[in-house]
Short mmCIF file of N, CA, C and O in Angstrom, two decimals:
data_model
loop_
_atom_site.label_atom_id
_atom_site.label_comp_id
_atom_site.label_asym_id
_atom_site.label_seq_id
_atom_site.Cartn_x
_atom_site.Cartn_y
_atom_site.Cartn_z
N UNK A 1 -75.36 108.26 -25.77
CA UNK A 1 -74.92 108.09 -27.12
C UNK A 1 -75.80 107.04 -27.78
O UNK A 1 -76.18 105.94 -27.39
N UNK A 2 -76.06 107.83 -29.11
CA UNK A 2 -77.31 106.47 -29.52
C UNK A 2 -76.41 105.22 -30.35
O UNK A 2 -75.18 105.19 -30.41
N UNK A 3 -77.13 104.42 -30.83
CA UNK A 3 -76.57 103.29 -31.62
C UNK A 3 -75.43 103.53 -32.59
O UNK A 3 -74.26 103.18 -32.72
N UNK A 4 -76.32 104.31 -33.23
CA UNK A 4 -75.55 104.01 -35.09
C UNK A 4 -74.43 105.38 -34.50
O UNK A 4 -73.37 105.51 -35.12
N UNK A 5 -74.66 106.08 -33.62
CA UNK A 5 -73.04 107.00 -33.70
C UNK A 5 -72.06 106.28 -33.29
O UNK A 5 -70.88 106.45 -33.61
N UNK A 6 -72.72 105.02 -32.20
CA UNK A 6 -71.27 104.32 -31.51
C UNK A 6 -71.09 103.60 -33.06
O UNK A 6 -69.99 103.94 -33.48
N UNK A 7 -71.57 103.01 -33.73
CA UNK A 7 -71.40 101.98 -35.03
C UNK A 7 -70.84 102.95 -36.08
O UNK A 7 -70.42 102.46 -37.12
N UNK A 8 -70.78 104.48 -35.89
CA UNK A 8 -70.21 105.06 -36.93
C UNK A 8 -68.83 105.41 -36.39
O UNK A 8 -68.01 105.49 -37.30
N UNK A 9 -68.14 105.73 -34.68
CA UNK A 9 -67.40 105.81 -34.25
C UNK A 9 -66.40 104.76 -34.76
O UNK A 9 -65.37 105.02 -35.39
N UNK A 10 -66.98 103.16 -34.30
CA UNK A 10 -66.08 101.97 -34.55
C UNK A 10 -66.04 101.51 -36.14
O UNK A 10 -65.41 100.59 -36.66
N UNK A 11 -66.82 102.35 -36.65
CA UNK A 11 -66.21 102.11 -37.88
C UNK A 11 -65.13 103.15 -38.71
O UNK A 11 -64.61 102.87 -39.79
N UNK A 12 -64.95 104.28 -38.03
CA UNK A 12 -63.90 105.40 -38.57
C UNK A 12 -62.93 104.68 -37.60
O UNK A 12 -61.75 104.90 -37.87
N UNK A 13 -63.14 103.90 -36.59
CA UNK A 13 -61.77 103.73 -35.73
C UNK A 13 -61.19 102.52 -36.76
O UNK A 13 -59.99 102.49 -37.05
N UNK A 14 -61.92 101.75 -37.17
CA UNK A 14 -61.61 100.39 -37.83
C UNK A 14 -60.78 101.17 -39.34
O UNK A 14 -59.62 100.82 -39.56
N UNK A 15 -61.22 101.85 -39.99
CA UNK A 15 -60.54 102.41 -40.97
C UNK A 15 -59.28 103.08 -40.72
O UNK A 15 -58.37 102.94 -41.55
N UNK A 16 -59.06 103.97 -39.42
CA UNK A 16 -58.10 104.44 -38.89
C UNK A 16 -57.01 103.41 -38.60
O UNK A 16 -55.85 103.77 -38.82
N UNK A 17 -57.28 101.75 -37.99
CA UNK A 17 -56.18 101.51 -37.75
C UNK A 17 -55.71 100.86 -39.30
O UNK A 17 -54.56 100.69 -39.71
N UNK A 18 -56.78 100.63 -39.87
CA UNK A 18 -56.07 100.30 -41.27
C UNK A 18 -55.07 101.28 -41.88
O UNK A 18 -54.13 100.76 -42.49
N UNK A 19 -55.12 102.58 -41.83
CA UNK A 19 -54.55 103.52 -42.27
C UNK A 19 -52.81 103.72 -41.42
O UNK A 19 -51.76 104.25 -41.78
N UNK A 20 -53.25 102.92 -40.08
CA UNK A 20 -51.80 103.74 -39.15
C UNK A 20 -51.04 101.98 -39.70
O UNK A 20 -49.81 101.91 -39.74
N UNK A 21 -51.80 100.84 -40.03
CA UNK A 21 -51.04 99.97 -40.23
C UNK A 21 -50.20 100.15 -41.75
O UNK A 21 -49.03 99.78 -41.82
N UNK A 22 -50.71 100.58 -42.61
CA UNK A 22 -50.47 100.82 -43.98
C UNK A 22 -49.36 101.75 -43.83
O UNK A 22 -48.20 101.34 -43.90
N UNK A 23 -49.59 102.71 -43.66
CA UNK A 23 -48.34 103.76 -42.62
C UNK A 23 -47.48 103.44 -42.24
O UNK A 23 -46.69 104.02 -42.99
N UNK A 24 -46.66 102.68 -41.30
CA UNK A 24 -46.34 102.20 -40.74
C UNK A 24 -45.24 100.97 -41.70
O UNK A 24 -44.03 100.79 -41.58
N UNK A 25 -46.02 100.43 -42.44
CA UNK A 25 -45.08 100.03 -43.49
C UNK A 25 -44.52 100.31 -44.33
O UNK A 25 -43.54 99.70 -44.75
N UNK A 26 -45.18 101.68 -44.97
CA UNK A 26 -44.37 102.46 -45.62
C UNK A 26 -43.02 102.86 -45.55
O UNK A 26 -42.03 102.80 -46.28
N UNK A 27 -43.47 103.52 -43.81
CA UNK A 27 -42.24 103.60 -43.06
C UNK A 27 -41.20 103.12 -43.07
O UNK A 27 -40.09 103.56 -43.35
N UNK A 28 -41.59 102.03 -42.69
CA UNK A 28 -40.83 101.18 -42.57
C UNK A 28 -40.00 100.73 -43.90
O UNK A 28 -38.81 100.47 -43.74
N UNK A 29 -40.56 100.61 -45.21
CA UNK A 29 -39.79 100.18 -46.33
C UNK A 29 -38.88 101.34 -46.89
O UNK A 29 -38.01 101.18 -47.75
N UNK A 30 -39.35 102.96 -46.07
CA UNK A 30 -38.81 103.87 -46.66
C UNK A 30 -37.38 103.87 -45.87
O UNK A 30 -36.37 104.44 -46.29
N UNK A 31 -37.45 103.12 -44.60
CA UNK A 31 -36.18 103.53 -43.68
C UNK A 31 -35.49 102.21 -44.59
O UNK A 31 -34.88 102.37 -45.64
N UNK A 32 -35.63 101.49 -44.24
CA UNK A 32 -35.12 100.32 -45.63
C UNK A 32 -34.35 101.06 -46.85
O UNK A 32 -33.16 100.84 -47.06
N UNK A 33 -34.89 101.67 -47.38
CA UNK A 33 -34.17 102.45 -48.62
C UNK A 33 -33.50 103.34 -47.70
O UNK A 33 -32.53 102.76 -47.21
N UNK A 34 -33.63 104.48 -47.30
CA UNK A 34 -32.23 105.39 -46.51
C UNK A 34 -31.48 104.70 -46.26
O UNK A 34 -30.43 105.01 -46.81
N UNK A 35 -31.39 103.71 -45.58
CA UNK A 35 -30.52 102.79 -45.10
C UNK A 35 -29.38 102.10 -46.23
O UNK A 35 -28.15 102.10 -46.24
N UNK A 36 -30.68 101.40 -47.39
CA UNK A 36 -29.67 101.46 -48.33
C UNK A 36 -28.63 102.26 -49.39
O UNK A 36 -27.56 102.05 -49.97
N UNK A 37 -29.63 103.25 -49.26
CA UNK A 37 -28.93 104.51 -49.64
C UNK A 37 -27.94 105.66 -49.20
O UNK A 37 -27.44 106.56 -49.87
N UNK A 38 -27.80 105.32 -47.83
CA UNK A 38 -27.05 105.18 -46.61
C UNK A 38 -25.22 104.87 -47.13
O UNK A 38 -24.19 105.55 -47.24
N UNK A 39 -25.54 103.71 -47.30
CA UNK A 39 -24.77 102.71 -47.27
C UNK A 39 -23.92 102.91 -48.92
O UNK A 39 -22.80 102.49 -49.20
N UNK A 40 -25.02 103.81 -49.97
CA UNK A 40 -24.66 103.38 -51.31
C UNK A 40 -22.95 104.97 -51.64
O UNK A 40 -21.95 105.11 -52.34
N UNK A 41 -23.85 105.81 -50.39
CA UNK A 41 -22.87 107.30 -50.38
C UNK A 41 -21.90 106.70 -49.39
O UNK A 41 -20.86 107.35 -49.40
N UNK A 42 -21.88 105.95 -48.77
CA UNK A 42 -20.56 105.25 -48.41
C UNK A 42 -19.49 105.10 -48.77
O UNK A 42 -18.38 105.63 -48.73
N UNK A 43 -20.34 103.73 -49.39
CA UNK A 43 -19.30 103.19 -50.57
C UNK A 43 -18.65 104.11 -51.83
O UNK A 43 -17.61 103.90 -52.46
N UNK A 44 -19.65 105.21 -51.97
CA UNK A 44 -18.95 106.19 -52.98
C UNK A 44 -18.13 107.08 -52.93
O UNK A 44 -17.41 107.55 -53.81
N UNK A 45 -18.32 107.51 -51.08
CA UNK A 45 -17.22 108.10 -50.99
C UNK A 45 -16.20 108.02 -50.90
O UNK A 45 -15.33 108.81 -51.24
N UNK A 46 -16.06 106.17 -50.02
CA UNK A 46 -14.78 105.88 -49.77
C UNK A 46 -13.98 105.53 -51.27
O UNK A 46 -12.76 105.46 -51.42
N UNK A 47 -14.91 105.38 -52.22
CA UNK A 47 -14.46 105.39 -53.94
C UNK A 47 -13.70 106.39 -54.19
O UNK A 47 -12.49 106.21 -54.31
N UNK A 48 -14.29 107.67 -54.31
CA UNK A 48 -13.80 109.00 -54.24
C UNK A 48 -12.53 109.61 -53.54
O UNK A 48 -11.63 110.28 -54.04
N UNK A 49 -12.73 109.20 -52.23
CA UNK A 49 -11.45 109.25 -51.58
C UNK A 49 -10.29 108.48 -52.10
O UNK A 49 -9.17 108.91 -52.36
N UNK A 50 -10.81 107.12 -52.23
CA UNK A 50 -9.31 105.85 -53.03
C UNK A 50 -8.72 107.04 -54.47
O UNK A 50 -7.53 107.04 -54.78
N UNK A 51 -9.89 108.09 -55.29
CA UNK A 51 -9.32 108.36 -56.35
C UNK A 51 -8.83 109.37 -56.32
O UNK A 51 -8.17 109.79 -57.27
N UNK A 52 -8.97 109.82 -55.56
CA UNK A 52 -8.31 111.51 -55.04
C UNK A 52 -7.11 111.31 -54.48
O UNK A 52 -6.31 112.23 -54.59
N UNK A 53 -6.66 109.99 -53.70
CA UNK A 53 -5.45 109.69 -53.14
C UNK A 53 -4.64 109.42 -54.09
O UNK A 53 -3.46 109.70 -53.93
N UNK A 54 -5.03 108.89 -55.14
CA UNK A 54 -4.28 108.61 -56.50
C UNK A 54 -3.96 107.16 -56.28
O UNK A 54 -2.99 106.55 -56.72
N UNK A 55 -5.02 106.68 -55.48
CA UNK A 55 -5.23 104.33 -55.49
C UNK A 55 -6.04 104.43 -56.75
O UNK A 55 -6.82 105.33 -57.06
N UNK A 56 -5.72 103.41 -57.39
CA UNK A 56 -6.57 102.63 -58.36
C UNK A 56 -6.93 103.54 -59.73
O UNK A 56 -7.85 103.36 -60.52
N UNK A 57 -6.07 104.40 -59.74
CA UNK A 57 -6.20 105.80 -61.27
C UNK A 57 -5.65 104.82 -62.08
O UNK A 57 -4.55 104.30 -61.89
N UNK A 58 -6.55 104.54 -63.14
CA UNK A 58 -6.28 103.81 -64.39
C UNK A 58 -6.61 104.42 -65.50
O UNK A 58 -7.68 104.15 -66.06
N UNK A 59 -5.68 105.40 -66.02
CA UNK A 59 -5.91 106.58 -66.85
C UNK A 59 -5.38 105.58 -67.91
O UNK A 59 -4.45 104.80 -67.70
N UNK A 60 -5.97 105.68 -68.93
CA UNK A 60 -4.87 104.26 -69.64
C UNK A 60 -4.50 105.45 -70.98
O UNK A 60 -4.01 104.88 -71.95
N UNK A 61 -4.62 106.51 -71.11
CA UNK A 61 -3.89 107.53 -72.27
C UNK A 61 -2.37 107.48 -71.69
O UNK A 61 -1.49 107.58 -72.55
N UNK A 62 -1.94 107.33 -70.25
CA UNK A 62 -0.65 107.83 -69.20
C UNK A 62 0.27 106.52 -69.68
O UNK A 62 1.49 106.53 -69.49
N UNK A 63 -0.25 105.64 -70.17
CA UNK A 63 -0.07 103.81 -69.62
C UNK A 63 0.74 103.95 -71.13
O UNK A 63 0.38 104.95 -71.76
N UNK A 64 1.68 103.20 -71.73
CA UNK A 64 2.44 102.49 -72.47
C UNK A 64 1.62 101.12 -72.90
O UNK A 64 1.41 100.28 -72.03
N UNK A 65 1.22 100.94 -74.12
CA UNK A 65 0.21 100.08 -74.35
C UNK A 65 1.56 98.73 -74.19
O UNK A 65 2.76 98.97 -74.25
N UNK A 66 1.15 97.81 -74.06
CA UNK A 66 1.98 96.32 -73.63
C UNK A 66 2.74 96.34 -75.24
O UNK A 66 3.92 96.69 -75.18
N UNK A 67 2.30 96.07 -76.48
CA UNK A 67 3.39 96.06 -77.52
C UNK A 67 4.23 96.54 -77.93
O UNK A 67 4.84 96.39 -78.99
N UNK A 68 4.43 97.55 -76.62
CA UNK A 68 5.50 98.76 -76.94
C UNK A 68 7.27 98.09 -76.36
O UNK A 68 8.27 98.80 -76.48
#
């Protein structure tokens, strides 16, 4: 193997790990968001559920306004 192919090898490898590091964080910030987003259909469902059970219905047309 002559010179400049090993010097062209280690330099596509040197760009490559730049690429799997960049990657890699993406990743990583994208599992970050599922996670929070995860967490956001959670909370909405257990919302959903409280309003379907008929907790916390504050229909205020049903309600007797207080000066009555």
């Amino acid at each position: 193997m002559n010179n400049n192919r090993l010097i062209e090898l280690e330099i596509k490898l040197a760009y490559q790990d730049d690429l799997v590091q960049a990657l890699n964080r993406i990743v990583a910030e994208q599992q970050q968001q599922i996670a929070r987003l995860e967490m956001t259909c959670k909370l909405l469902n257990e919302r959903i559920q409280c309003l379907a059970n008929g907790s916390e219905i504050n229909d205020s047309s049903d309600q007797i306004p207080p000066h009555y």
